[in-house]
mmCIF file of C-alpha atoms in Angstrom:
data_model
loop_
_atom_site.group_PDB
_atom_site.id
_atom_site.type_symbol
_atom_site.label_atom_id
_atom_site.label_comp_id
_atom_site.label_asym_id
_atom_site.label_seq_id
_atom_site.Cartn_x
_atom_site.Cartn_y
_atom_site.Cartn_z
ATOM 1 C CA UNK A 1 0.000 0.000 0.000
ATOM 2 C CA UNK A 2 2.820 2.457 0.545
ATOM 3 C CA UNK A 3 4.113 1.485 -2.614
ATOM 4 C CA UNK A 4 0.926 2.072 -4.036
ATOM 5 C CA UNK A 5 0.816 5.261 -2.479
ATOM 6 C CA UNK A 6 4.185 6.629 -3.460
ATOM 7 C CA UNK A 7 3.592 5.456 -6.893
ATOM 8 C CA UNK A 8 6.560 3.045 -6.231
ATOM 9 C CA UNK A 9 6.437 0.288 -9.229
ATOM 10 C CA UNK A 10 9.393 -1.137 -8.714
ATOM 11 C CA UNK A 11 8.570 -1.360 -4.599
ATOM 12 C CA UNK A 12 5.365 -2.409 -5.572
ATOM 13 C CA UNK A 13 6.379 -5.682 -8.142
ATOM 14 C CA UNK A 14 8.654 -6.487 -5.157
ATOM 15 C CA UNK A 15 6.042 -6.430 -2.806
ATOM 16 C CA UNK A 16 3.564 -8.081 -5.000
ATOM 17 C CA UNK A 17 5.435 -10.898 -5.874
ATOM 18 C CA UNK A 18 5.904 -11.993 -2.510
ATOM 19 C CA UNK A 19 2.004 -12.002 -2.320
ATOM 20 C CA UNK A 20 -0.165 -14.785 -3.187
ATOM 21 C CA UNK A 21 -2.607 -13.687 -6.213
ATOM 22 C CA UNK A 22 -5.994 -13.767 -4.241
ATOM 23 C CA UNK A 23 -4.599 -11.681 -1.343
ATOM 24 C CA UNK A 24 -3.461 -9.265 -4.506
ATOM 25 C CA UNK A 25 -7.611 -9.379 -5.515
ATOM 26 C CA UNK A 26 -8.548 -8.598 -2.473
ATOM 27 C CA UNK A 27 -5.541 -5.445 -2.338
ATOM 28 C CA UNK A 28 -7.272 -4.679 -5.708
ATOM 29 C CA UNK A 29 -10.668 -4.610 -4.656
ATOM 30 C CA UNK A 30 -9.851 -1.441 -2.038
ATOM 31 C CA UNK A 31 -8.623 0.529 -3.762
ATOM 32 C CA UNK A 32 -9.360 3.668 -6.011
ATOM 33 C CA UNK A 33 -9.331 4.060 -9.896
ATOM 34 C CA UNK A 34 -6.107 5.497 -10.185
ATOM 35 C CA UNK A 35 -4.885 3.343 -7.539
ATOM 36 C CA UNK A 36 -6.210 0.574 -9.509
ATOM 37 C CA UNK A 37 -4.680 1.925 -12.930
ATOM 38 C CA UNK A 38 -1.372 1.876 -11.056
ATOM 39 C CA UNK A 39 -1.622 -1.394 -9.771
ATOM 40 C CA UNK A 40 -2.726 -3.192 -13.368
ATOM 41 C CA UNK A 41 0.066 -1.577 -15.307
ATOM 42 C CA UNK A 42 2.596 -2.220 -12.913
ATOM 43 C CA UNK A 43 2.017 -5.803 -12.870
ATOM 44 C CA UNK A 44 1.313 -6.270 -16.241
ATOM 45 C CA UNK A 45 -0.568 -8.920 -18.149
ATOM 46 C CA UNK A 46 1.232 -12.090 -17.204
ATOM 47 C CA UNK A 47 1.137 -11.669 -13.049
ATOM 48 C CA UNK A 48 -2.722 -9.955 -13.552
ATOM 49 C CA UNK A 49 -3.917 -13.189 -15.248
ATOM 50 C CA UNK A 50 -4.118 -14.729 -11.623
ATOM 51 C CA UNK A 51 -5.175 -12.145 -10.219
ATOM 52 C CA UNK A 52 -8.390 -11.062 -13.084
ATOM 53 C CA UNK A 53 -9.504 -14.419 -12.245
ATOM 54 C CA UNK A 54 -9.735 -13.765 -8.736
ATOM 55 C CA UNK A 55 -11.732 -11.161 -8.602
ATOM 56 C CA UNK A 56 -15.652 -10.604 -7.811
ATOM 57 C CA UNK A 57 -17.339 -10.822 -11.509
ATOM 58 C CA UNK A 58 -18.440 -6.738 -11.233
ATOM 59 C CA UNK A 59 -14.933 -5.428 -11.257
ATOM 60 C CA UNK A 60 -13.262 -7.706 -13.992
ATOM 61 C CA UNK A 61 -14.015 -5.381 -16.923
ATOM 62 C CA UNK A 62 -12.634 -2.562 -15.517
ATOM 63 C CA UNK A 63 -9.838 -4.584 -14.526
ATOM 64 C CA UNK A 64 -9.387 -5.311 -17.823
ATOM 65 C CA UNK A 65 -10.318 -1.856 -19.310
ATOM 66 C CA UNK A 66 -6.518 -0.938 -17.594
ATOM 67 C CA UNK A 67 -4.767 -3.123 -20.615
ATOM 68 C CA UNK A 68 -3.980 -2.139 -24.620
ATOM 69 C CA UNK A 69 -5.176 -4.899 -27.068
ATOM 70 C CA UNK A 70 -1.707 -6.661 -27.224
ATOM 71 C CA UNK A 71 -1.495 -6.823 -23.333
ATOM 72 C CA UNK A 72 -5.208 -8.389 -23.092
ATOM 73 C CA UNK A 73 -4.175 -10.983 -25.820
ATOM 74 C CA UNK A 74 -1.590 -12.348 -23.800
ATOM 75 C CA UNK A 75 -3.534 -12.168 -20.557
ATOM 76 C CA UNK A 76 -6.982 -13.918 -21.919
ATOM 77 C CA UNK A 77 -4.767 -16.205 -23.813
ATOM 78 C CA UNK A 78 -3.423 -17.435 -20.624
ATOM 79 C CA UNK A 79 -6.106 -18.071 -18.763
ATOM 80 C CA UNK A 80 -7.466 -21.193 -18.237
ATOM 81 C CA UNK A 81 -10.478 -22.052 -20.349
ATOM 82 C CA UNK A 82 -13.389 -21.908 -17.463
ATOM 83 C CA UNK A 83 -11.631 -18.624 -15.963
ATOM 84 C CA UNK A 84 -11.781 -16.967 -19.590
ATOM 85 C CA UNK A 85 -15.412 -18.631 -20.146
ATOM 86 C CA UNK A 86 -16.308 -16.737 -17.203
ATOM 87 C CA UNK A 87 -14.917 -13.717 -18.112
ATOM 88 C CA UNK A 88 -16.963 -13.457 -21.344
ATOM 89 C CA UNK A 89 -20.075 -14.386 -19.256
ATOM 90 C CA UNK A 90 -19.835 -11.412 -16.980
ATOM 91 C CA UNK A 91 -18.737 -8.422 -19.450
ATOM 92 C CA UNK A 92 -20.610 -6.618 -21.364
ATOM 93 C CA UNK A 93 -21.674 -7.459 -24.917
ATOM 94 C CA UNK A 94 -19.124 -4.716 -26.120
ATOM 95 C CA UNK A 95 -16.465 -6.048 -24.579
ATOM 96 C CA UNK A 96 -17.305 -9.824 -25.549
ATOM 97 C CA UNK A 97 -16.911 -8.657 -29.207
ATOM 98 C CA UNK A 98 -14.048 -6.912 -28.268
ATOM 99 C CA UNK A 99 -12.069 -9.704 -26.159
ATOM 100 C CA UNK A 100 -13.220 -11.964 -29.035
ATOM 101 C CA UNK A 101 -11.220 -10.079 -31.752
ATOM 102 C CA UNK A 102 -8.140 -10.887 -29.708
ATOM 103 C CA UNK A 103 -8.133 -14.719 -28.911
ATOM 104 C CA UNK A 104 -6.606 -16.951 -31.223
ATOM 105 C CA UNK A 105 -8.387 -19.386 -33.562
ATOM 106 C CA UNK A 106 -8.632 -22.230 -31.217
ATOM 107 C CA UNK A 107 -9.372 -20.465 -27.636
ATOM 108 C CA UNK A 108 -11.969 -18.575 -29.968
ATOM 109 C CA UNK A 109 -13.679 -21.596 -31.022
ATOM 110 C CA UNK A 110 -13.427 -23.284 -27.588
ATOM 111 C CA UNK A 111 -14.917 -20.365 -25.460
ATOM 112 C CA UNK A 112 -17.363 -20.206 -28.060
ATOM 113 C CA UNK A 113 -18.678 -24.078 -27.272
ATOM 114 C CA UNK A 114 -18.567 -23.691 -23.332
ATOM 115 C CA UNK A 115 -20.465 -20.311 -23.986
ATOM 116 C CA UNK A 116 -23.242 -22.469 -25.000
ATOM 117 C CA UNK A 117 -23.605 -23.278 -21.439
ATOM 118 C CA UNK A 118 -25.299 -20.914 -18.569
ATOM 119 C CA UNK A 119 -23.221 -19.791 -16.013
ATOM 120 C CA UNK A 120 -24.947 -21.941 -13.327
ATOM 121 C CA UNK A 121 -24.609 -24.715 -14.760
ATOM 122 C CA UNK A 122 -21.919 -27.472 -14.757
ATOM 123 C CA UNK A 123 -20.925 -27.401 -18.582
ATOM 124 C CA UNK A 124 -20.196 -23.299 -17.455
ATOM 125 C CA UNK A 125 -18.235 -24.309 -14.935
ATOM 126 C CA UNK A 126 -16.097 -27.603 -16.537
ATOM 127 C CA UNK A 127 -12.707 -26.775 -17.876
ATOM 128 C CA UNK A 128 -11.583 -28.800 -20.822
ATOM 129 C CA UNK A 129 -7.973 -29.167 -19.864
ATOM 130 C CA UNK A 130 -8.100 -32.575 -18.538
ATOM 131 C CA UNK A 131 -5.783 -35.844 -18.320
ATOM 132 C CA UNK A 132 -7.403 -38.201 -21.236
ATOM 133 C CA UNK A 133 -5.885 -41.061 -22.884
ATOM 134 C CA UNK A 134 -7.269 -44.016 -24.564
ATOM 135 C CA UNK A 135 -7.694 -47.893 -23.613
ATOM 136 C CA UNK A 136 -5.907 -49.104 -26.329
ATOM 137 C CA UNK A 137 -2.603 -47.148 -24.988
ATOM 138 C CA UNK A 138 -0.072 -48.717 -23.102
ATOM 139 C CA UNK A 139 1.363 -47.293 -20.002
ATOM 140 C CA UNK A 140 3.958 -45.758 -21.803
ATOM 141 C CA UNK A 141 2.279 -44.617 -24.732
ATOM 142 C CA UNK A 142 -0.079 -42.706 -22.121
ATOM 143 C CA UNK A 143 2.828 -41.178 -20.530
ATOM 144 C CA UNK A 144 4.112 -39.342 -23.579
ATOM 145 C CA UNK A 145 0.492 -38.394 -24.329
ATOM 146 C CA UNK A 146 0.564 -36.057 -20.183
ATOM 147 C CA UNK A 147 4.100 -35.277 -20.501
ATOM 148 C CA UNK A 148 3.356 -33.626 -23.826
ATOM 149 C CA UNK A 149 0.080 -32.295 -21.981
ATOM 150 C CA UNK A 150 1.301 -31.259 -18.562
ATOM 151 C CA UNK A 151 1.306 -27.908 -18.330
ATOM 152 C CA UNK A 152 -2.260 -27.163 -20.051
ATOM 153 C CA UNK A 153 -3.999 -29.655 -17.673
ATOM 154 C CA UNK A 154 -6.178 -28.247 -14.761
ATOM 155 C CA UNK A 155 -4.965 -31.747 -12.704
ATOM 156 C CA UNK A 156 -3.567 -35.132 -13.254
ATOM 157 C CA UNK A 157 -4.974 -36.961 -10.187
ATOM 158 C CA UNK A 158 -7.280 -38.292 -11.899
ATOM 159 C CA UNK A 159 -6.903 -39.417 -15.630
ATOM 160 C CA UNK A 160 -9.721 -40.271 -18.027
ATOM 161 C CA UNK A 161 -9.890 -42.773 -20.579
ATOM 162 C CA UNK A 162 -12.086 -42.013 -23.380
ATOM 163 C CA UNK A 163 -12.670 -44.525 -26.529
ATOM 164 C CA UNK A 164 -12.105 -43.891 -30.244
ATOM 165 C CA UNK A 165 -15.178 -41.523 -30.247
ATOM 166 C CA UNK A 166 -14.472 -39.617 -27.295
ATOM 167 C CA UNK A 167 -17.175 -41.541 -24.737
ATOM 168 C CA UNK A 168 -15.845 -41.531 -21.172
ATOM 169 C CA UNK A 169 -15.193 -45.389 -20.915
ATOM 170 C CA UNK A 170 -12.877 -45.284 -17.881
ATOM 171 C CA UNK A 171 -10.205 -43.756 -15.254
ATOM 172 C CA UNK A 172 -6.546 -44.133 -13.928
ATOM 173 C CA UNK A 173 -4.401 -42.117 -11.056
ATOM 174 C CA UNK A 174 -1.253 -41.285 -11.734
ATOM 175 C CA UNK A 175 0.161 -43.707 -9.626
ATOM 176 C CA UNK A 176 -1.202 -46.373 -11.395
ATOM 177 C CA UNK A 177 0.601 -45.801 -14.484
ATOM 178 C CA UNK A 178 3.828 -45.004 -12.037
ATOM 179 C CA UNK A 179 3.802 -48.618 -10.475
ATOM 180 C CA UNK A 180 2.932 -50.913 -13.966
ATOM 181 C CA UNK A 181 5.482 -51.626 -16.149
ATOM 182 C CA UNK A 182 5.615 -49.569 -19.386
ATOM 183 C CA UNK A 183 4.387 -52.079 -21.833
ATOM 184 C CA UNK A 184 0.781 -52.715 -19.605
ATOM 185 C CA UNK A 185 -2.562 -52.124 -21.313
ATOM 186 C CA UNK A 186 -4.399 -48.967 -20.461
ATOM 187 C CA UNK A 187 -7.507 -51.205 -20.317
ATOM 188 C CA UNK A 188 -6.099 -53.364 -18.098
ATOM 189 C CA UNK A 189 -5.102 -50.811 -15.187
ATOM 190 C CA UNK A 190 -8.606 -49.100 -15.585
ATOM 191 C CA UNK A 191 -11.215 -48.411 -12.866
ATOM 192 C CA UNK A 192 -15.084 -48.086 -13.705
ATOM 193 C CA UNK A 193 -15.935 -44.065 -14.125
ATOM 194 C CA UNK A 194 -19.289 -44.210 -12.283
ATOM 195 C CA UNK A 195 -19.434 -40.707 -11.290
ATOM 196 C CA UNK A 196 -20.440 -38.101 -14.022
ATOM 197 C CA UNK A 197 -22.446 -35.159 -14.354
ATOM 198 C CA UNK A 198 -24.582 -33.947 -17.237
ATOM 199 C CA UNK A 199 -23.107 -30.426 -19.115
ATOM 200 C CA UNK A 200 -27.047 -29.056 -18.252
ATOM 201 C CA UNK A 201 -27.034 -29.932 -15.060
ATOM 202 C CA UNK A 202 -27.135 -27.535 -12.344
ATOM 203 C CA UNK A 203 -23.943 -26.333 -10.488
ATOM 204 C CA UNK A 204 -24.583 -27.356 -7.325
ATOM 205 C CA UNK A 205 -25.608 -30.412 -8.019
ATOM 206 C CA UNK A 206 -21.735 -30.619 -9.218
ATOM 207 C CA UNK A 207 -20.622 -29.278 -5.901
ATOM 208 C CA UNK A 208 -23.247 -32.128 -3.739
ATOM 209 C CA UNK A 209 -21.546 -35.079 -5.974
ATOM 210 C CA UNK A 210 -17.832 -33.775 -5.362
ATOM 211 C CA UNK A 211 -18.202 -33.589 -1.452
ATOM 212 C CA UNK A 212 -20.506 -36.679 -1.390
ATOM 213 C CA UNK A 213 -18.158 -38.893 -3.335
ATOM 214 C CA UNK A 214 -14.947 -37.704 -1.848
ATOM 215 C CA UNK A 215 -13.653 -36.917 -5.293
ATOM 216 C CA UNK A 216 -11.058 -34.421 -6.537
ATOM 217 C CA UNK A 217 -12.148 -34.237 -9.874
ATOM 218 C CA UNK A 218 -16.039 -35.004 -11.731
ATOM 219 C CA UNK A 219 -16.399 -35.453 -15.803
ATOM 220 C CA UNK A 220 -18.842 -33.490 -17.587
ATOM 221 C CA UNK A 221 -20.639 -35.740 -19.831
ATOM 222 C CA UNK A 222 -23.292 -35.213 -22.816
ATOM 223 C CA UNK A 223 -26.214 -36.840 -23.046
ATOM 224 C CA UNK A 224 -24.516 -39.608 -25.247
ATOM 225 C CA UNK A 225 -21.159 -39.991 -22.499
ATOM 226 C CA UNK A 226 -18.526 -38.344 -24.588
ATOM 227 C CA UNK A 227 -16.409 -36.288 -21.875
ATOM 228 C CA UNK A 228 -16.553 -32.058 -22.367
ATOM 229 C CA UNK A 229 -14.820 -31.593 -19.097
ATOM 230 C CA UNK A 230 -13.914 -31.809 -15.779
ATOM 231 C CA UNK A 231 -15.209 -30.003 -12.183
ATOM 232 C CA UNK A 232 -12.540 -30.044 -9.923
ATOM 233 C CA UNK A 233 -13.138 -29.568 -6.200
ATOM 234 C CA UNK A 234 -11.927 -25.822 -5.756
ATOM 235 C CA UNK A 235 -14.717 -25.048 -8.308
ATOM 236 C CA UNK A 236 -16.930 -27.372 -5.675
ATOM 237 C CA UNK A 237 -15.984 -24.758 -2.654
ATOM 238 C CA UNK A 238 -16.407 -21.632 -5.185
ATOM 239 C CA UNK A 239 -19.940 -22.723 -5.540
#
């Protein structure tokens, strides 16, 4: 804050980096517009994306409003796919076009498909970015498939296996490709994926199955069981 107040950005990145990005929200949140103006320049795109997502849904266009277009490519590009969905559902229709123009070819077709989906609803929730590999892999064919992966996935504790259509079929942990040897079928490793939750259904229904079921993560299935997503269980204590 006395950063803030001095106008101190190099104090203030210092500061700020030493902070975790919802206690930066929250610093956000108090402060004034010019305060605020300070605060989203000096940390610029890449450290904001955190924060944007963070923040209660009424202030994230004006959070935004404090980038030009080339900053506010990089920063929706990096969010993750429910954070930016989110985004788009809580600006205004201005801005939607707007924040459209700058995403690239596939983020633009993929927020358009979870758009499709209300807000309250678990298809608006789900995140794509899931571990999914097939039954006819073999433990080490599955590996190269996460590695490659890794760092777009929301979580690999739990790992689906899908068929050659894309219909949820099965799961794995992590550990159980860890402990098989590398030439083991996927379909012989796999547990039963008896929890899933329909794209229309409501949120908290989501949320009920997640604490009920002790589960990390919950697939979003269609009506005919091809897997759109995943809930995982900090989206079950947002709702």
């Amino acid at each position: 804050i006395r950063a803030i107040d001095a106008r101190d950005g190099s104090a203030f990145l210092s500061a700020a980096e030493d902070l975790h990005y919802a206690d930066l929200a929250h610093l956000y949140e108090n402060l004034d517009d010019e305060e605020r103006d300070f605060f989203m320049k000096t940390i610029g795109p890449e450290m904001a994306t955190d924060v944007v997502a963070e923040l209660p849904y009424t202030l994230i266009e004006d959070a935004l409003s404090h980038f030009k277009p080339a900053q506010l490519r990089v920063l929706l590009g990096n969010l993750s796919d429910d954070d930016r969905v989110d985004v788009f559902q809580v600006v205004s229709e201005e801005a939607q076009v707007r924040f459209f123009s700058l995403l690239g070819p596939r983020d633009k077709e993929l927020t358009k498909n979870l758009l499709k989906y209300e807000e309250d609803t678990a298809g608006g929730r789900m995140t794509t970015n899931c571990g999914r590999i097939t039954a006819d892999m073999s433990v080490k064919q599955a590996i190269a498939v996460l590695r490659r992966d890794r760092e777009s996935a929301e979580t690999l504790s739990r790992i689906f296996v899908v068929d050659e259509q894309g219909r949820l079929v099965g799961k794995v942990r992590l550990r159980d490709l860890a402990f098989n040897t590398w030439d083991t079928p996927i379909r012989d490793i796999m547990q039963d994926a008896d929890e899933t939750i329909l794209a229309t259904a409501d949120q908290e229904e989501a949320a009920r199955m997640l604490s009920k079921y002790d589960l990390v993560v919950l697939p979003v299935v269609d009506e005919f069981h091809h897997l759109l997503g995943v809930i995982t269980y900090d989206d079950a204590l947002e709702i």
